CSV table of C-alpha atoms in Angstrom, one decimal:
chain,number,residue,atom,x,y,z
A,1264,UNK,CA,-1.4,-21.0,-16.0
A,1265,UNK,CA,2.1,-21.5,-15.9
A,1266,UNK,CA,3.3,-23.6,-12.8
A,1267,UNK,CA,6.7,-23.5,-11.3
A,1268,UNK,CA,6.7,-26.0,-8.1
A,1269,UNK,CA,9.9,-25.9,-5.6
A,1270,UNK,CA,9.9,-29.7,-3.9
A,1271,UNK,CA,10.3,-27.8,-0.4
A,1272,UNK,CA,8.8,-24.4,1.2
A,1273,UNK,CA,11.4,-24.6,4.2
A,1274,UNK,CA,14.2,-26.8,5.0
A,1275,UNK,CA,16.4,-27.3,7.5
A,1276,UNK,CA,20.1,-28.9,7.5
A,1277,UNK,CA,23.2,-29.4,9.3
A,1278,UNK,CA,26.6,-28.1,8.3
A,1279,UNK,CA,28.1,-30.4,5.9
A,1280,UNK,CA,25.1,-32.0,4.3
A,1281,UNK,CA,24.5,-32.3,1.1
A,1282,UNK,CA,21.4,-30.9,-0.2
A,1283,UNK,CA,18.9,-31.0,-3.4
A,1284,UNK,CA,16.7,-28.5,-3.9
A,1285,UNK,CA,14.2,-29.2,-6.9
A,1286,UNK,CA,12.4,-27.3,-9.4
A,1287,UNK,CA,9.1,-28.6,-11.9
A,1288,UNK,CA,7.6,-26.5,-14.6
A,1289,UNK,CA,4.8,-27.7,-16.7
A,1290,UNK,CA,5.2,-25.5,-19.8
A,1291,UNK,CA,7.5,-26.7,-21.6
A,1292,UNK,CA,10.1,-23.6,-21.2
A,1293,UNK,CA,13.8,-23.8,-22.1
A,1294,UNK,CA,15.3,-21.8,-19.6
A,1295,UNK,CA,15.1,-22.3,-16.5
A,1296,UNK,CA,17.1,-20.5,-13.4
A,1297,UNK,CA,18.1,-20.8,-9.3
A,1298,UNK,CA,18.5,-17.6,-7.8
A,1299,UNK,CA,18.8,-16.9,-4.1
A,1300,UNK,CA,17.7,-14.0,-2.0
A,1301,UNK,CA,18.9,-12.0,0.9
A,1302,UNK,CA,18.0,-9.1,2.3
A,1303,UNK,CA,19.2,-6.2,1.0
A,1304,UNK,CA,21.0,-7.7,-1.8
A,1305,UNK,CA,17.6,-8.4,-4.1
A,1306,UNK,CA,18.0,-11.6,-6.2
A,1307,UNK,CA,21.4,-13.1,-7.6
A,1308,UNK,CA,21.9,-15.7,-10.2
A,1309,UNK,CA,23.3,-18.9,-9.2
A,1310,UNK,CA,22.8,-21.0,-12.3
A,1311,UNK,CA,21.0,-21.5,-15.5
A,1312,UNK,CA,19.7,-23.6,-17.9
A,1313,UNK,CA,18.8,-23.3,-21.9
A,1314,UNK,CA,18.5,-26.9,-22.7
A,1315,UNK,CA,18.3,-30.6,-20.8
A,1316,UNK,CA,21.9,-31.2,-20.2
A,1317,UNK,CA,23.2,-27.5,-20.5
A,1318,UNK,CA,24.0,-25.5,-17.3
A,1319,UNK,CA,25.8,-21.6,-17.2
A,1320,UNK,CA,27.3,-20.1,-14.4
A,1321,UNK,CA,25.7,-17.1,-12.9
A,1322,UNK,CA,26.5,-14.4,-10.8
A,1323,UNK,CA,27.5,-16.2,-7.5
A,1324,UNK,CA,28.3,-20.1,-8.3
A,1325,UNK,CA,30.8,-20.9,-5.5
A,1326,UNK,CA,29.3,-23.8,-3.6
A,1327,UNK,CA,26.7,-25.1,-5.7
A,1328,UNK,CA,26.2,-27.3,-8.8
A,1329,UNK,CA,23.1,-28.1,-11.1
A,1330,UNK,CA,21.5,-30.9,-12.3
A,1331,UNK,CA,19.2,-30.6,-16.2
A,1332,UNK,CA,18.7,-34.4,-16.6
A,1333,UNK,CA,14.7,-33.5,-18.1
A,1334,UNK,CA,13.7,-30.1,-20.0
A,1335,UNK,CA,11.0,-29.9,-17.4
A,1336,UNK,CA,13.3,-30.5,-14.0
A,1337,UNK,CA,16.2,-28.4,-12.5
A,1338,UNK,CA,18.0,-29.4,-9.2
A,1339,UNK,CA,20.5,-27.3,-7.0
A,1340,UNK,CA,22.5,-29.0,-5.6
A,1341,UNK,CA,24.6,-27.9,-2.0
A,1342,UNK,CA,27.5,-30.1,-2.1
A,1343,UNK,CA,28.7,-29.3,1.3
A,1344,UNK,CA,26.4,-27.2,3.2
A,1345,UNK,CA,27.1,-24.2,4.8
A,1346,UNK,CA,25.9,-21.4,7.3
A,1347,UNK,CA,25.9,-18.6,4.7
A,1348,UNK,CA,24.3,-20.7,2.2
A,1349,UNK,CA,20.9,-20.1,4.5
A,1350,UNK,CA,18.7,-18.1,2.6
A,1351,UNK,CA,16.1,-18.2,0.3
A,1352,UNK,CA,15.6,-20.0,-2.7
A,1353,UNK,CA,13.8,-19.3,-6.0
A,1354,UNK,CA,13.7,-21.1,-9.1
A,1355,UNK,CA,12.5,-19.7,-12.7
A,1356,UNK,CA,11.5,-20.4,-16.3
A,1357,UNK,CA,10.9,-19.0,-19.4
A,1358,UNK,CA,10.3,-19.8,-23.2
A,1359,UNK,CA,13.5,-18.9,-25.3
A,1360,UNK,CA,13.9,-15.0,-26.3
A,1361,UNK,CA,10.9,-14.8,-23.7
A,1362,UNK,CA,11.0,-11.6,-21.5
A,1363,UNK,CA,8.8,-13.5,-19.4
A,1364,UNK,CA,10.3,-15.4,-16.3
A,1365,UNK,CA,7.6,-17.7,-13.7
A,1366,UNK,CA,9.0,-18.1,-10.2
A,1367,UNK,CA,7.9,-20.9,-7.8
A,1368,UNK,CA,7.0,-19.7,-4.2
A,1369,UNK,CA,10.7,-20.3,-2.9
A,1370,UNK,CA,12.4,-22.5,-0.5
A,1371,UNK,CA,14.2,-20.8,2.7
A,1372,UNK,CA,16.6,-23.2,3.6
A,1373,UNK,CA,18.5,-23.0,7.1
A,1374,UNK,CA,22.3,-24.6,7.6
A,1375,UNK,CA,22.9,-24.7,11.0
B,480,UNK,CA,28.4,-4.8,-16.1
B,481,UNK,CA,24.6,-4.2,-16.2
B,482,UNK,CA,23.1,-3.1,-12.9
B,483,UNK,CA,19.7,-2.2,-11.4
B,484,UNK,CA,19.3,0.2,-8.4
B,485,UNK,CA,16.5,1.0,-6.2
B,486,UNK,CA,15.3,3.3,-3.6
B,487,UNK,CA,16.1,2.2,0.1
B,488,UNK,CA,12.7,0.5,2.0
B,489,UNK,CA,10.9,0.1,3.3
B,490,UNK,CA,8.3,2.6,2.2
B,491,UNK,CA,5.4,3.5,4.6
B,492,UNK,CA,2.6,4.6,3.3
B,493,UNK,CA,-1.4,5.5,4.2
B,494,UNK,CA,-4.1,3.8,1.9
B,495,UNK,CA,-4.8,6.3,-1.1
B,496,UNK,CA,-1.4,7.8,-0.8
B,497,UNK,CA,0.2,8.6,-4.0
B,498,UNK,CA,3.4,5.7,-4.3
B,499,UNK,CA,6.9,6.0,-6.2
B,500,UNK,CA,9.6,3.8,-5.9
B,501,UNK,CA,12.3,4.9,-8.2
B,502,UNK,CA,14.3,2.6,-10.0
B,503,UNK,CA,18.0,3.2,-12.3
B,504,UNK,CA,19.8,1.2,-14.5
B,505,UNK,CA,23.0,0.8,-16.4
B,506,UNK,CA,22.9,-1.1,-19.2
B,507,UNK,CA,24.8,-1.5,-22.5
B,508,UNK,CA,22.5,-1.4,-25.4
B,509,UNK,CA,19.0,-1.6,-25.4
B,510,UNK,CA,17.6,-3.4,-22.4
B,511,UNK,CA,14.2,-4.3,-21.3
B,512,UNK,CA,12.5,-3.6,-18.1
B,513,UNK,CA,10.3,-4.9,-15.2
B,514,UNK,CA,8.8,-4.6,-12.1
B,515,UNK,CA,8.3,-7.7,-10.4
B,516,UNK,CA,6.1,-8.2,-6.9
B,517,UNK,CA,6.5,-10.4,-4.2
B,518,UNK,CA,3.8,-10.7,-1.7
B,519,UNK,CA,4.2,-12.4,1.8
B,520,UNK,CA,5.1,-16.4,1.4
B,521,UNK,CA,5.0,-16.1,-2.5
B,522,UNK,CA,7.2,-16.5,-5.1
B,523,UNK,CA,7.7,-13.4,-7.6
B,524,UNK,CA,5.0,-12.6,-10.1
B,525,UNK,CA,5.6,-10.1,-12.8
B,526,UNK,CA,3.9,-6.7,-12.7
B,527,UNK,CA,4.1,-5.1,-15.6
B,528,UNK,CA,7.2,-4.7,-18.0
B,529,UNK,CA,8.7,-2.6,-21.3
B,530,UNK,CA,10.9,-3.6,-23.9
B,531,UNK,CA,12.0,-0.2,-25.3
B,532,UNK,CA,12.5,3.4,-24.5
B,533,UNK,CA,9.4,5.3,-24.1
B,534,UNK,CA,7.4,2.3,-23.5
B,535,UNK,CA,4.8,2.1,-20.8
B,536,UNK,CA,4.1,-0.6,-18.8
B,537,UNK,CA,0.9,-0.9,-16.3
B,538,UNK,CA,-1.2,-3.0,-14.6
B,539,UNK,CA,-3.2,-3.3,-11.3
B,540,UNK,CA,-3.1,0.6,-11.9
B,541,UNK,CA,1.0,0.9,-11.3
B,542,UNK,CA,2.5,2.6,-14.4
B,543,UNK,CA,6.5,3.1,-15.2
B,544,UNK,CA,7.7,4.2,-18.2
B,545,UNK,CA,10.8,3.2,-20.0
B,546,UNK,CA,13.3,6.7,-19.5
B,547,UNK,CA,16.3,5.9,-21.6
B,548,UNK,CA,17.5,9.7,-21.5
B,549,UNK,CA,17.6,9.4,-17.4
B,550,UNK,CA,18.2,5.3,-17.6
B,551,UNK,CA,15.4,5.2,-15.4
B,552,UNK,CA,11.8,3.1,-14.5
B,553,UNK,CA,10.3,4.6,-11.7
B,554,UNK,CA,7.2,2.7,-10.8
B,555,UNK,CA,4.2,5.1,-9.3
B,556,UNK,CA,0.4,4.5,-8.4
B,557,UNK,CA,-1.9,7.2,-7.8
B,558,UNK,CA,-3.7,5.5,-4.9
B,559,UNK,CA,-2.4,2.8,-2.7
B,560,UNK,CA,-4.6,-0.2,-0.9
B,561,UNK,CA,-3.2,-2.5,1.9
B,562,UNK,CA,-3.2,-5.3,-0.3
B,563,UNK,CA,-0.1,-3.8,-2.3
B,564,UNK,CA,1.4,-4.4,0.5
B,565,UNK,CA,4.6,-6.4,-0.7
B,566,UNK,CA,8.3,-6.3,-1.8
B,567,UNK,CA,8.7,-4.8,-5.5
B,568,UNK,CA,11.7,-5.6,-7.7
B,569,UNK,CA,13.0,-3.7,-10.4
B,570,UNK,CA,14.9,-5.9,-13.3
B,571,UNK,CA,16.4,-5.8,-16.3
B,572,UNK,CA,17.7,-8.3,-19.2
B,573,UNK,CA,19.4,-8.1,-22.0
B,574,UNK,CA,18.3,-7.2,-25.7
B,575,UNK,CA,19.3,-8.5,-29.1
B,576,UNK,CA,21.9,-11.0,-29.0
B,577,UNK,CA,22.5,-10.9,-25.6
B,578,UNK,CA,19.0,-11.8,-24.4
B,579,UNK,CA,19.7,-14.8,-22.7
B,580,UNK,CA,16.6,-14.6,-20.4
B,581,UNK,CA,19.0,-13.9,-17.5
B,582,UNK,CA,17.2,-11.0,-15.1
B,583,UNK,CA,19.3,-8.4,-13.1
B,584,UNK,CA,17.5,-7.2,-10.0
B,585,UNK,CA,17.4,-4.4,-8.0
B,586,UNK,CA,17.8,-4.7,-4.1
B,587,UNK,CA,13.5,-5.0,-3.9
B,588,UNK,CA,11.8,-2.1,-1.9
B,589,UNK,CA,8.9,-3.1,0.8
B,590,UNK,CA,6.0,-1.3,0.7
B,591,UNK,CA,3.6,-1.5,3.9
B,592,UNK,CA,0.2,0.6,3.3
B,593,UNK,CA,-1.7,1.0,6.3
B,594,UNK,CA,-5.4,1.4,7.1
């Protein structure tokens, strides 16, 4: 089976930190994805990926940066923490053209 | 832009009750469409999907079908168990040239099925 591993289930940090959130998949997809999600609102696109090296901004940016050093690793990355950035954290892959995305099991981070 | 909207939640139901979350889209060209699940603690897993109009999709005995005249993807199951018990997204994503693998989702409806 296809595995998508988040480093983190729950996380907690200040206001102001900087913080990494990291993503692993073990089948060799190209594209890979951070979305976060909030009640109410269902998932929105922060970034994606379609190669190592290659980042595209999605639906709701502001804040956050990416990291594709390896095909198989994608970091967010919080450069500046903040209270509204507490939510929920999902990352995704898929093979190119796929229709097919695998999500990891999330990482709920709180700023406080 | 391209949009998915779902019914409000949460969605109570008895176990063998008949389910139906309904599930629009706007789209230019020919999208295809998902339902995704999402049980407590978990990540999302994909439920069943189709990839052009009149398509079904099922599994785990939930069905939607692919309406491209009412831009719809209702997802139904004639009989309900507590273990469906979860949040269900409806998605989209592009088609053609502009398949980037990108998915549009719905707000997610819970469903809680109860003894």
């Amino acid at each position: 089976d296809v595995k998508v591993t988040q480093s983190s289930r729950y996380l907690v940090k200040r206001t102001g930190e900087k913080v990494f959130l990291e993503c692993v998949q073990d089948m060799d997809h190209e594209n890979m994805f951070w979305y976060r999600q909030d009640p109410g609102l269902g998932l929105r696109l922060i970034y994606f990926s379609y190669d190592v090296k290659m980042k595209e901004k999605g639906d709701i940016p502001e804040g956050y940066s990416v990291s594709r050093e390896k095909k198989e690793r994608f970091s967010l990355i919080l450069e500046s923490a903040s209270t509204n950035q507490t939510s929920m954290y999902l990352c995704a892959s898929s093979k190119q053209v796929s229709v097919k995305a695998f999500f990891g099991q999330g990482t709920r981070l709180t700023v406080v | 832009g391209n949009s998915v909207t779902q019914m409000e939640g949460p969605v109570t139901l008895s176990e063998e009750a008949f389910l139906t979350i309904n599930c629009t889209y706007t789209a230019t060209g020919y999208p295809s469409l998902f339902w995704y699940v999402q049980y407590p603690g978990e990540g999302l897993q994909l439920l069943l999907k189709a990839t052009k109009a009149d398509d079904k999709g099922s599994n785990k005995g939930f069905e939607a079908t692919y309406r491209k005249e009412t831009t719809s993807f209702h997802l139904e199951k004639g009989s309900v168990q507590v273990s469906d018990s979860a949040v269900y997204f409806c998605a989209l994503s592009g088609s053609g040239s502009s398949n980037t693998g990108k998915l549009i989702f719905g707000q997610g409806t819970t469903l809680q099925v109860k003894p």
